């Protein structure tokens, strides 16, 4: 099979920066309060990246800019063997970035990839107008940082790269460096006093660091201040940069550089270290080594991967080798590597290991994988996603923090390491309820009541509720509700966190009736947390919502944000007017649900059969009513509704929601609540995102439609007087 090559007439540009040797302080430059160790593998990374580039064929000869600083080879020398104009100083890095921008601007387009292997550091911000007076800049440490004290700051690098994209460049980046998180970045404290550094030479110990980050650096001596003025921020970039970096918003994110119009691969999260290891007798950055290995695998296999597939396979390799850092990616996950085209990028997991009894997959609780979900194994990326009639299937049986174990649903077969596991059925977690061991009257009576409820649940095969009876169980802490028998001999539900009764939740002496109440609660809670695990970026910001004349987008959160973190929007009791405006040219289909704390679920629109269809750039208006505060209601908390919109590119019918509306208390609940093939059946059965998967006899793949949910709080305030 021939290897895929970058296609099209666009010229490719590569900027490769490998900073292995950091120039020591000298008498001319003065003293430094921070001293960065040299890295053994950074220039090896740069050479490996260049070797990979030379293995590819391009429609036009690529332009390659390589800036490296190797450890001096001459005895007693403090200068790297590279010529000065090829060393990765601050000035040379900025010059090369600008030269490539000029070349792209001349051609009006181009494909650019930028690679850094070096130290990452954190310094006091030089952009207080963006990050505040107490902010900090995550930075690249150039070769001459120990001498000049001038880092390449995140804002500067962001501006330089965005300027490329503005002139027609399609940019991707890889950073094999610590992104200067909240911990020290070396095996030991790399900072030292000024007196210690004044005449310090780079000794052998300095050359054996196996992490790529310096300690948090302060400003240097006063004479350096004027020579380290940062690049000026264009006025049009101040607002978007402030939105992203202001108030240290990026401090707890997984990456520090904001990709807008470009794509970024990073070696690790903010609170982790990028490491070096020896491969074949030479040190490499672990991330760069794995990244290039994965690219070569795709090249040999004749596959054209998307960025997401590269990330998945790199992550799978890290998990298999138990490497304690987490590669990250931000940007257009569907874009083909070194191309401008986008591929079919169905989100998936990667196979880490597989045998006849189980398959280990690359993601876990942190990524939202749930027990009971089913995945189809695709051995080849070139296979069309959608037809699973001949695909092996596995079901997740155990989920831990960063991976999961699955059993075979179909016959076991040989699976390639790195094969894609595509989600077929998404199983929502059951509602966990703890059975309190409290005994208001007697052990015998209490046990019999619990036995009755337990037996009723077993007989009716309830697959939405999971009772937990062992208080020492690890699952006990995840049960939000507790059921017990009160002094009136009735089943009662409380919050596990503080033991407070659930407002308006009915009590009952009957296990049958109380079980129906719990099932309604399970459906209510399921609707609240229901979201598409394949977060659909193309649906984001497509809808503008006004309530009682106020634009509430600042109050909203696209799933999977936590509802508890959202501030409620206060309204007075009575009529609430909702206006929805479609902000895109395509038709949107929107259905809203009001999730009331009175354990009722109401559809407040569409009011007629066609209301949920909103043509491009059109708007619709509807109303719903919120009740007055009950006389006995705690006025300090108010009455809070959870309003949830389901937004899709596919038409929804009003009867889709008939089975998720809370049944009358005296009506028995029948039917199942799992499964489905598209968004309609998802909302009907509460179990499966719209993947469009089904076993088919023909080869035609069913149509899939992206969808997303939007959720916010409405709090009814007491009327004056």
XYZ file of C-alpha atoms in Angstrom:
721
model
C 0.000 0.000 0.000
C 1.447 3.384 -0.952
C 1.823 5.962 1.767
C -0.479 9.000 1.665
C 1.285 12.242 0.905
C 0.365 15.872 1.489
C -1.828 16.836 -1.425
C -2.775 19.943 -3.323
C -0.736 22.826 -4.716
C -0.160 24.590 -1.399
C 3.408 25.055 -0.286
C 4.374 23.556 3.059
C 6.433 25.424 5.651
C 8.075 23.801 8.662
C 9.570 25.639 11.632
C 11.540 23.255 13.854
C 12.943 24.528 17.139
C 15.060 22.267 19.350
C 16.731 23.955 22.319
C 19.041 21.390 23.839
C 21.692 23.747 25.167
C 20.903 26.868 27.202
C 23.626 29.485 27.124
C 25.071 30.070 30.608
C 25.225 33.486 32.243
C 28.271 35.550 31.317
C 29.840 38.657 32.720
C 28.490 40.857 29.936
C 24.855 39.995 30.471
C 24.877 40.246 34.234
C 23.286 38.027 36.848
C 20.143 35.932 36.619
C 17.815 34.785 39.362
C 16.923 31.630 37.434
C 19.106 29.102 35.647
C 17.731 26.606 33.119
C 19.391 23.260 32.633
C 20.163 21.915 29.209
C 18.159 19.082 27.678
C 19.649 15.929 26.205
C 16.864 15.168 23.739
C 15.634 18.466 22.302
C 17.973 18.593 19.291
C 17.441 14.859 18.743
C 13.718 15.661 18.533
C 14.416 18.316 15.915
C 16.507 15.902 13.840
C 13.792 13.233 14.086
C 11.136 15.689 12.939
C 13.329 16.712 9.995
C 13.893 13.051 9.062
C 10.135 12.471 9.064
C 9.547 15.525 6.859
C 12.182 14.333 4.387
C 10.395 10.980 4.128
C 7.310 12.683 2.664
C 6.668 13.813 -0.882
C 5.266 17.289 -1.476
C 3.709 18.882 -4.571
C 6.191 21.727 -4.081
C 9.512 21.579 -2.233
C 8.784 22.533 1.380
C 10.561 25.363 3.109
C 12.140 24.143 6.325
C 13.444 26.508 9.010
C 15.468 24.736 11.670
C 16.709 26.504 14.799
C 18.706 24.356 17.219
C 21.272 24.691 19.972
C 23.354 21.579 20.586
C 25.552 20.983 23.616
C 29.080 22.321 22.846
C 31.429 19.718 21.426
C 34.709 21.624 21.882
C 36.448 21.286 25.231
C 35.790 24.318 27.413
C 33.464 25.978 24.896
C 30.254 27.644 26.013
C 28.924 28.140 22.494
C 26.829 25.607 20.537
C 28.213 24.396 17.206
C 25.349 25.982 15.213
C 25.949 29.353 13.505
C 24.439 32.317 15.339
C 21.640 32.847 12.809
C 20.519 29.205 13.279
C 20.380 29.346 17.062
C 16.916 29.560 18.684
C 17.319 32.949 20.322
C 14.254 35.069 20.965
C 15.087 37.293 17.990
C 15.704 34.377 15.611
C 12.465 32.593 16.556
C 10.411 35.763 16.043
C 12.249 36.492 12.783
C 11.515 33.046 11.350
C 7.847 33.229 12.335
C 7.563 36.593 10.595
C 9.487 35.396 7.521
C 7.066 32.503 7.092
C 4.125 34.888 7.491
C 5.562 37.092 4.738
C 6.029 34.089 2.440
C 2.479 32.882 3.067
C 1.138 36.374 2.468
C 2.966 36.483 -0.862
C 1.480 33.130 -1.918
C -1.885 34.073 -0.319
C -2.002 30.624 1.302
C 0.130 27.834 2.715
C 0.332 24.977 5.211
C 2.569 25.597 8.222
C 3.692 23.256 10.982
C 5.652 24.562 13.978
C 7.483 22.294 16.425
C 9.098 23.252 19.736
C 11.245 20.985 21.929
C 12.512 23.062 24.838
C 11.817 24.336 28.349
C 8.501 25.924 29.251
C 8.435 28.485 32.065
C 6.041 30.824 33.856
C 6.869 34.513 34.343
C 5.084 37.582 35.639
C 2.830 38.937 32.930
C 3.909 41.775 30.688
C 0.287 42.193 29.591
C -1.599 43.450 32.673
C -4.222 44.978 30.368
C -5.113 41.389 29.413
C -4.297 39.293 32.473
C -4.394 41.782 35.330
C -1.604 43.066 37.539
C -1.150 39.700 39.289
C -1.336 37.573 36.151
C 1.416 35.500 34.613
C 2.588 34.498 31.145
C 3.194 30.894 30.181
C 6.285 31.047 28.006
C 8.837 29.318 25.829
C 12.407 29.712 27.116
C 14.682 30.563 24.130
C 18.307 29.452 23.906
C 19.560 32.772 25.316
C 17.088 33.026 28.195
C 19.776 32.602 30.870
C 21.637 35.546 29.356
C 18.967 37.871 28.004
C 16.128 37.008 30.364
C 13.564 37.398 27.587
C 10.993 34.596 27.243
C 8.706 34.111 24.270
C 5.377 34.719 25.967
C 2.074 33.028 25.218
C 0.466 36.286 24.088
C 3.387 37.028 21.765
C 3.379 33.553 20.257
C -0.396 33.646 19.930
C -0.218 36.953 18.044
C 2.529 35.742 15.715
C 0.691 32.536 14.814
C -2.665 34.248 14.414
C -1.042 36.739 12.077
C -0.030 33.765 9.917
C -3.582 32.458 9.800
C -4.906 35.923 8.968
C -2.747 35.906 5.828
C -3.920 32.492 4.638
C -1.814 29.975 6.552
C -3.286 26.700 7.755
C -1.245 26.195 10.931
C -0.616 23.237 13.212
C 1.803 23.166 16.143
C 3.476 20.656 18.452
C 4.959 21.644 21.803
C 7.181 19.178 23.650
C 7.742 21.246 26.757
C 6.195 21.706 30.166
C 3.466 24.284 29.873
C 4.580 25.842 33.165
C 1.749 24.760 35.406
C 1.388 25.266 39.114
C 4.267 22.988 40.191
C 8.032 23.174 39.857
C 9.103 21.700 36.535
C 12.308 19.880 37.378
C 13.345 16.949 39.503
C 14.888 19.510 41.842
C 14.688 23.245 42.381
C 16.319 24.791 39.348
C 16.404 28.327 40.693
C 19.347 29.562 42.698
C 20.459 32.774 44.334
C 22.081 35.562 42.373
C 25.381 35.051 44.139
C 25.384 31.374 43.253
C 24.629 32.099 39.605
C 26.971 35.013 39.185
C 29.926 32.947 37.985
C 28.174 29.620 37.508
C 29.211 27.381 34.646
C 27.031 24.679 33.173
C 28.332 21.549 34.834
C 27.645 17.950 33.906
C 24.734 17.670 36.307
C 22.971 20.472 34.458
C 22.984 18.373 31.302
C 21.082 15.434 32.715
C 17.676 16.947 33.365
C 14.879 14.668 32.164
C 12.013 17.141 32.457
C 11.322 20.086 30.219
C 10.436 22.988 32.443
C 12.133 25.591 34.531
C 10.949 26.805 37.889
C 8.727 29.854 38.038
C 10.954 32.724 36.957
C 10.983 36.269 38.257
C 12.065 39.380 36.417
C 15.792 39.789 35.979
C 17.933 42.747 37.056
C 16.718 46.258 36.297
C 19.066 46.759 33.340
C 17.194 44.038 31.416
C 13.746 45.551 31.802
C 13.893 47.886 28.800
C 15.494 45.275 26.561
C 12.715 42.767 27.203
C 9.719 44.859 26.206
C 7.030 42.498 24.896
C 5.527 42.671 21.447
C 2.657 45.117 21.089
C -0.824 43.596 21.115
C -3.039 44.682 18.246
C -6.191 46.428 19.444
C -8.480 43.884 17.776
C -6.811 41.052 19.718
C -7.032 42.541 23.202
C -10.680 41.563 23.749
C -10.461 37.905 22.584
C -7.171 37.451 24.446
C -8.639 38.979 27.581
C -11.634 36.662 27.321
C -9.306 33.664 27.116
C -6.513 34.624 29.480
C -8.059 37.190 31.788
C -8.271 36.453 35.518
C -6.036 33.395 35.079
C -8.822 31.507 33.316
C -6.325 29.303 31.540
C -4.484 28.344 34.732
C -6.632 25.286 35.360
C -7.143 24.336 31.728
C -5.223 21.581 30.019
C -3.262 23.922 27.750
C -1.899 27.438 27.934
C -1.785 28.568 24.321
C -5.073 29.648 22.789
C -5.593 28.197 19.309
C -7.811 30.454 17.243
C -7.631 29.387 13.629
C -4.809 26.918 14.226
C -4.331 23.518 15.868
C -2.069 22.608 18.781
C -0.677 19.325 20.089
C 0.885 19.548 23.552
C 3.078 17.121 25.464
C 1.207 17.354 28.760
C -1.399 19.105 30.854
C -0.587 22.194 32.878
C 0.090 20.326 36.102
C 2.317 17.680 34.509
C 5.905 17.434 33.279
C 7.136 16.740 29.765
C 9.801 14.071 30.120
C 12.801 12.689 28.225
C 13.761 9.035 27.898
C 16.514 7.097 26.131
C 15.517 5.329 22.905
C 18.169 3.341 21.076
C 20.936 4.964 23.075
C 19.758 8.550 22.486
C 17.530 10.751 24.597
C 14.294 11.996 23.039
C 11.341 13.897 24.297
C 8.815 11.155 25.068
C 6.028 13.083 23.362
C 7.997 13.862 20.190
C 9.283 10.292 19.948
C 5.761 8.876 20.277
C 4.216 11.496 17.998
C 6.646 10.780 15.148
C 6.328 7.033 15.703
C 2.548 7.326 15.295
C 2.927 9.472 12.165
C 5.253 6.874 10.656
C 2.783 4.108 11.501
C 0.061 5.936 9.594
C 2.472 6.563 6.709
C 3.439 2.877 6.484
C -0.205 1.808 6.772
C -1.137 4.102 3.909
C -3.622 6.043 6.027
C -4.335 9.746 6.111
C -5.126 10.466 9.757
C -7.074 13.332 11.217
C -5.684 15.216 14.171
C -8.094 13.398 16.448
C -6.898 9.987 15.288
C -3.305 11.033 15.871
C -4.156 12.211 19.373
C -6.041 9.014 20.179
C -3.199 6.782 19.072
C -0.554 8.847 20.882
C -2.661 8.749 24.038
C -3.141 4.997 23.654
C 0.624 4.524 23.443
C 1.158 6.637 26.567
C -1.413 4.561 28.452
C 0.129 1.288 27.312
C 3.618 2.370 28.388
C 2.219 3.868 31.619
C 3.824 7.226 30.920
C 2.747 9.743 33.519
C 1.868 12.656 31.292
C -1.258 13.344 29.262
C -0.875 14.607 25.672
C -3.433 17.264 24.779
C -4.916 18.671 21.593
C -6.898 21.842 20.954
C -8.209 22.927 17.580
C -9.863 21.341 14.547
C -9.820 17.653 15.406
C -11.274 16.682 12.032
C -8.530 18.238 9.916
C -6.227 15.886 8.021
C -2.573 15.982 9.010
C -0.618 18.474 6.846
C -3.681 19.120 4.704
C -6.475 21.659 4.552
C -9.176 19.025 4.112
C -11.345 17.589 6.859
C -12.106 13.924 7.303
C -14.913 11.920 8.805
C -13.814 12.196 12.392
C -16.202 10.126 14.449
C -15.028 10.409 18.068
C -13.692 7.111 19.287
C -11.399 5.359 21.726
C -8.249 3.457 20.839
C -7.490 -0.157 21.662
C -4.572 -0.465 24.109
C -4.551 -4.260 24.454
C -6.890 -7.084 23.458
C -7.155 -10.812 24.091
C -9.871 -13.468 24.019
C -11.402 -12.324 27.305
C -11.281 -8.532 27.255
C -10.287 -5.355 25.436
C -8.647 -2.382 27.174
C -9.628 1.016 25.724
C -7.823 4.332 26.031
C -10.270 6.512 27.979
C -12.219 6.302 31.212
C -14.169 8.254 33.809
C -12.333 11.507 33.116
C -13.527 11.390 29.500
C -17.117 10.391 30.318
C -16.948 6.678 29.461
C -19.771 4.795 31.192
C -20.238 1.174 32.165
C -22.596 -0.676 29.822
C -21.743 1.394 26.727
C -21.126 -0.564 23.525
C -18.349 0.074 20.983
C -17.697 -1.209 17.466
C -14.081 -1.994 16.541
C -12.820 -0.534 13.258
C -9.482 -1.994 12.212
C -8.960 0.443 9.338
C -9.477 4.191 9.274
C -10.511 3.954 5.643
C -13.669 1.989 6.428
C -16.878 4.034 6.247
C -18.211 4.751 9.719
C -21.837 3.768 10.192
C -22.294 0.202 8.974
C -21.491 -2.136 11.866
C -23.038 -5.301 10.431
C -19.649 -7.039 10.215
C -17.822 -5.246 13.037
C -16.805 -6.865 16.331
C -18.611 -5.307 19.296
C -17.478 -4.867 22.903
C -19.338 -3.690 26.009
C -17.654 -1.704 28.783
C -17.713 -3.620 32.075
C -15.244 -1.626 34.189
C -14.279 2.049 34.118
C -11.357 3.652 35.945
C -9.992 7.178 35.782
C -8.176 7.070 32.442
C -9.124 3.805 30.734
C -11.783 1.108 30.652
C -12.150 -2.642 30.211
C -14.694 -4.171 27.839
C -16.009 -7.666 27.223
C -16.736 -9.142 23.814
C -20.361 -8.932 22.663
C -19.586 -10.715 19.402
C -17.051 -13.498 18.947
C -13.516 -12.534 20.058
C -11.144 -11.768 17.216
C -7.655 -10.450 16.650
C -7.536 -6.677 17.063
C -4.712 -4.350 16.091
C -3.278 -2.184 18.842
C -4.454 1.346 18.108
C -7.618 0.204 16.306
C -10.559 2.569 16.692
C -13.434 1.731 19.053
C -16.449 3.758 17.915
C -19.366 4.327 20.269
C -22.528 2.470 19.263
C -24.628 2.706 22.415
C -24.121 5.172 25.243
C -25.340 3.876 28.588
C -26.234 6.562 31.091
C -25.402 5.802 34.687
C -28.250 4.537 36.830
C -29.587 6.749 39.594
C -27.837 5.543 42.729
C -29.862 5.562 45.956
C -28.498 4.562 49.338
C -30.765 2.506 51.613
C -30.201 3.924 55.073
C -29.734 1.362 57.855
C -31.667 3.609 60.262
C -34.436 1.849 62.227
C -37.153 4.171 63.501
C -39.146 1.340 65.116
C -37.375 -1.998 65.014
C -34.738 -3.849 63.056
C -37.265 -6.464 61.993
C -39.831 -3.984 60.705
C -37.252 -1.830 58.950
C -35.646 -4.830 57.255
C -39.009 -6.044 56.007
C -39.810 -2.666 54.449
C -36.469 -2.601 52.664
C -36.945 -6.194 51.547
C -40.316 -5.230 50.112
C -38.857 -2.324 48.125
C -35.874 -4.393 47.029
C -38.099 -7.269 45.917
C -40.399 -4.981 43.965
C -37.403 -3.462 42.181
C -36.067 -6.926 41.320
C -39.429 -8.183 40.045
C -39.863 -5.178 37.777
C -36.331 -5.317 36.375
C -35.643 -1.664 37.088
C -32.636 -0.658 35.016
C -32.675 3.030 35.942
C -32.229 2.710 39.710
C -29.349 1.167 41.608
C -29.820 0.591 45.333
C -26.673 0.643 47.455
C -26.897 -0.922 50.899
C -23.282 -1.186 52.032
C -22.244 2.150 53.617
C -18.575 1.197 53.183
C -19.002 0.728 49.428
C -17.092 3.132 47.204
C -20.352 3.717 45.322
C -22.074 4.936 48.473
C -20.321 8.300 48.203
C -21.688 8.713 44.663
C -25.326 8.183 45.683
C -26.996 11.631 45.725
C -30.133 10.369 47.496
C -30.903 8.247 50.551
C -34.152 6.365 51.185
C -35.254 5.414 54.691
C -38.400 4.490 56.580
C -39.568 7.380 58.760
C -41.521 7.367 62.009
C -44.801 7.480 60.059
C -43.832 4.101 58.564
C -43.421 5.658 55.126
C -40.596 5.568 52.636
C -38.931 8.984 52.474
C -36.157 10.404 50.282
C -33.445 12.793 51.467
C -30.277 14.314 50.082
C -27.282 12.198 51.012
C -25.071 15.260 51.462
C -26.970 16.833 54.359
C -29.963 14.593 55.084
C -32.453 17.284 54.062
C -35.801 16.055 52.660
C -36.256 16.456 48.901
C -38.754 19.325 48.477
C -42.195 18.145 47.367
C -41.042 14.576 46.835
C -43.975 12.378 47.941
C -43.735 9.809 50.717
C -45.542 6.492 50.578
C -46.225 3.371 52.623
C -46.393 1.319 49.411
C -43.196 -0.055 47.899
C -44.938 -0.190 44.515
C -45.957 3.445 44.583
C -42.667 4.699 46.029
C -40.745 2.780 43.380
C -42.758 4.610 40.717
C -41.826 7.908 42.347
C -38.172 6.915 42.278
C -38.435 5.955 38.617
C -39.855 9.381 37.823
C -36.987 10.924 39.746
C -34.514 8.817 37.769
C -35.987 10.045 34.499
C -35.928 13.609 35.764
C -32.264 13.372 36.802
C -31.373 11.603 33.560
C -32.852 14.406 31.492
C -30.885 16.952 33.491
C -27.533 15.298 32.834
C -28.294 14.085 29.316
C -25.916 15.502 26.719
C -24.162 14.412 23.582
C -20.806 12.930 24.673
C -19.523 13.836 21.194
C -19.607 17.572 21.869
C -20.725 19.144 18.595
C -18.713 22.295 17.974
C -20.659 23.090 14.819
C -23.831 23.502 16.889
C -22.289 25.864 19.425
C -23.438 29.491 19.426
C -26.099 28.698 16.835
C -28.979 29.882 19.008
C -29.660 33.211 20.697
C -32.091 33.113 23.613
C -33.968 35.976 25.263
C -36.142 35.595 28.360
C -38.476 38.454 29.244
C -36.438 40.677 26.943
C -33.049 39.794 28.437
C -30.342 38.035 26.477
C -29.424 35.136 28.732
C -26.516 33.597 26.829
C -24.176 34.685 29.625
C -26.229 32.546 31.987
C -26.070 29.452 29.832
C -23.657 26.569 29.589
C -23.168 24.147 26.761
C -23.055 20.634 28.126
C -21.272 18.990 29.845
C -20.911 21.988 32.167
C -22.199 21.443 35.662
C -25.661 22.866 36.250
C -24.733 23.695 39.839
C -22.091 26.143 38.611
C -24.578 28.300 36.724
C -26.084 31.418 38.305
C -29.895 31.341 38.163
C -31.856 33.955 36.239
C -34.462 35.583 38.485
C -38.024 36.078 37.181
C -41.295 36.995 38.853
C -44.114 34.432 39.022
C -46.418 34.274 36.046
C -45.903 34.419 32.312
C -42.367 33.996 30.981
C -41.697 34.979 27.366
C -38.970 33.091 25.518
C -37.607 34.309 22.188
C -35.298 32.059 20.164
C -33.234 33.410 17.270
C -31.476 31.123 14.789
C -28.027 32.650 14.184
C -26.995 30.357 11.326
C -28.297 29.860 7.799
C -29.388 26.246 8.306
C -32.677 25.241 9.870
C -32.578 24.450 13.583
C -34.955 22.185 15.439
C -35.335 23.131 19.079
C -37.392 21.541 21.825
C -37.382 22.951 25.338
C -38.139 21.183 28.594
C -38.842 22.797 31.947
C -37.491 20.526 34.688
C -39.364 21.611 37.801
C -38.318 20.921 41.405
C -41.897 19.753 41.929
C -40.771 16.598 40.062
C -42.722 17.449 36.961
C -41.304 17.732 33.474
C -43.147 20.050 31.114
C -42.622 20.784 27.447
C -43.153 24.512 27.040
C -42.630 24.463 23.300
C -43.372 23.746 20.549
C -46.942 24.931 20.980
C -47.884 23.568 17.600
C -46.562 20.958 15.239
C -44.162 23.221 13.348
C -42.964 25.506 16.099
C -39.731 23.682 16.776
C -38.473 24.294 13.236
C -36.657 27.635 13.066
C -35.443 28.587 9.552
C -32.041 30.173 9.119
C -31.762 33.682 10.581
C -35.384 33.560 11.794
C -36.790 33.695 15.305
C -39.663 32.141 17.232
C -41.406 33.126 20.432
C -43.182 31.058 23.061
C -44.287 31.324 26.679
C -44.512 29.202 29.765
C -45.749 29.876 33.265
C -43.900 29.657 36.549
C -45.891 29.186 39.736
C -46.024 31.468 42.708
C -43.936 30.404 45.645
C -45.913 27.977 47.843
C -46.777 29.392 51.244
C -44.622 26.805 52.971
C -41.662 27.275 50.630
C -38.326 28.372 52.045
C -38.212 31.939 50.739
C -34.437 32.105 51.118
C -33.871 29.584 48.345
C -36.642 30.479 45.929
C -38.268 28.237 43.367
C -35.798 27.059 40.760
C -36.635 25.587 37.373
C -34.030 23.895 35.235
C -34.718 24.771 31.602
C -33.122 22.581 28.975
C -33.082 22.939 25.191
C -32.379 20.098 22.776
C -31.005 21.592 19.559
C -30.618 19.504 16.436
C -30.324 19.690 12.691
C -33.030 17.037 12.399
C -36.763 17.507 12.902
C -38.245 16.418 16.221
C -41.860 15.411 16.791
C -43.774 16.548 19.830
C -44.711 12.952 20.666
C -41.018 12.261 21.041
C -41.348 13.595 24.562
C -44.481 11.798 25.664
C -42.575 9.114 27.518
C -40.263 11.526 29.310
C -43.021 13.723 30.701
C -43.607 12.725 34.311
C -46.474 10.261 34.533
C -49.382 10.959 36.879
C -48.718 9.587 40.332
C -51.442 6.968 40.034
C -50.368 5.763 36.611
C -48.139 2.712 36.354
C -44.901 3.150 34.437
C -44.232 0.628 31.718
C -41.694 0.122 28.996
C -37.935 0.300 28.852
C -35.683 3.314 28.929
C -32.601 2.289 27.007
C -31.585 2.129 23.386
C -32.502 4.038 20.274
C -31.020 4.901 16.911
C -31.197 8.671 16.565
C -31.914 11.810 18.550
C -35.659 11.228 18.629
C -35.221 7.778 20.095
C -32.502 9.080 22.366
C -34.888 11.479 23.987
C -37.585 8.842 23.969
C -35.472 6.157 25.598
C -32.832 8.291 27.373
C -29.909 6.122 26.462
C -28.115 6.725 23.169
C -26.723 9.791 21.390
C -27.535 10.359 17.762
C -24.823 8.325 16.109
C -26.975 6.937 13.314
C -25.725 3.399 13.954
C -27.770 0.315 13.188
C -27.128 -3.159 11.845
C -28.050 -3.006 8.194
C -28.221 -5.492 5.375
C -27.373 -2.870 2.773
C -24.228 -0.766 2.596
C -25.945 2.591 2.845
C -25.088 4.444 6.025
C -27.972 6.117 7.840
C -28.046 9.878 8.061
C -26.742 11.322 11.305
C -27.518 14.756 12.675
C -25.375 16.777 15.072
C -27.090 17.876 18.248
C -26.337 19.666 21.457
C -28.084 20.646 24.678
C -28.279 23.961 26.486
C -29.250 24.233 30.139
C -29.790 27.044 32.644
C -31.675 27.891 35.845
C -34.766 30.026 36.249
C -35.501 31.118 39.825
C -38.901 32.507 40.760
C -38.536 35.372 43.205
C -41.117 36.391 45.779
C -43.410 39.232 44.750
C -43.045 42.474 46.646
C -45.623 43.107 49.339
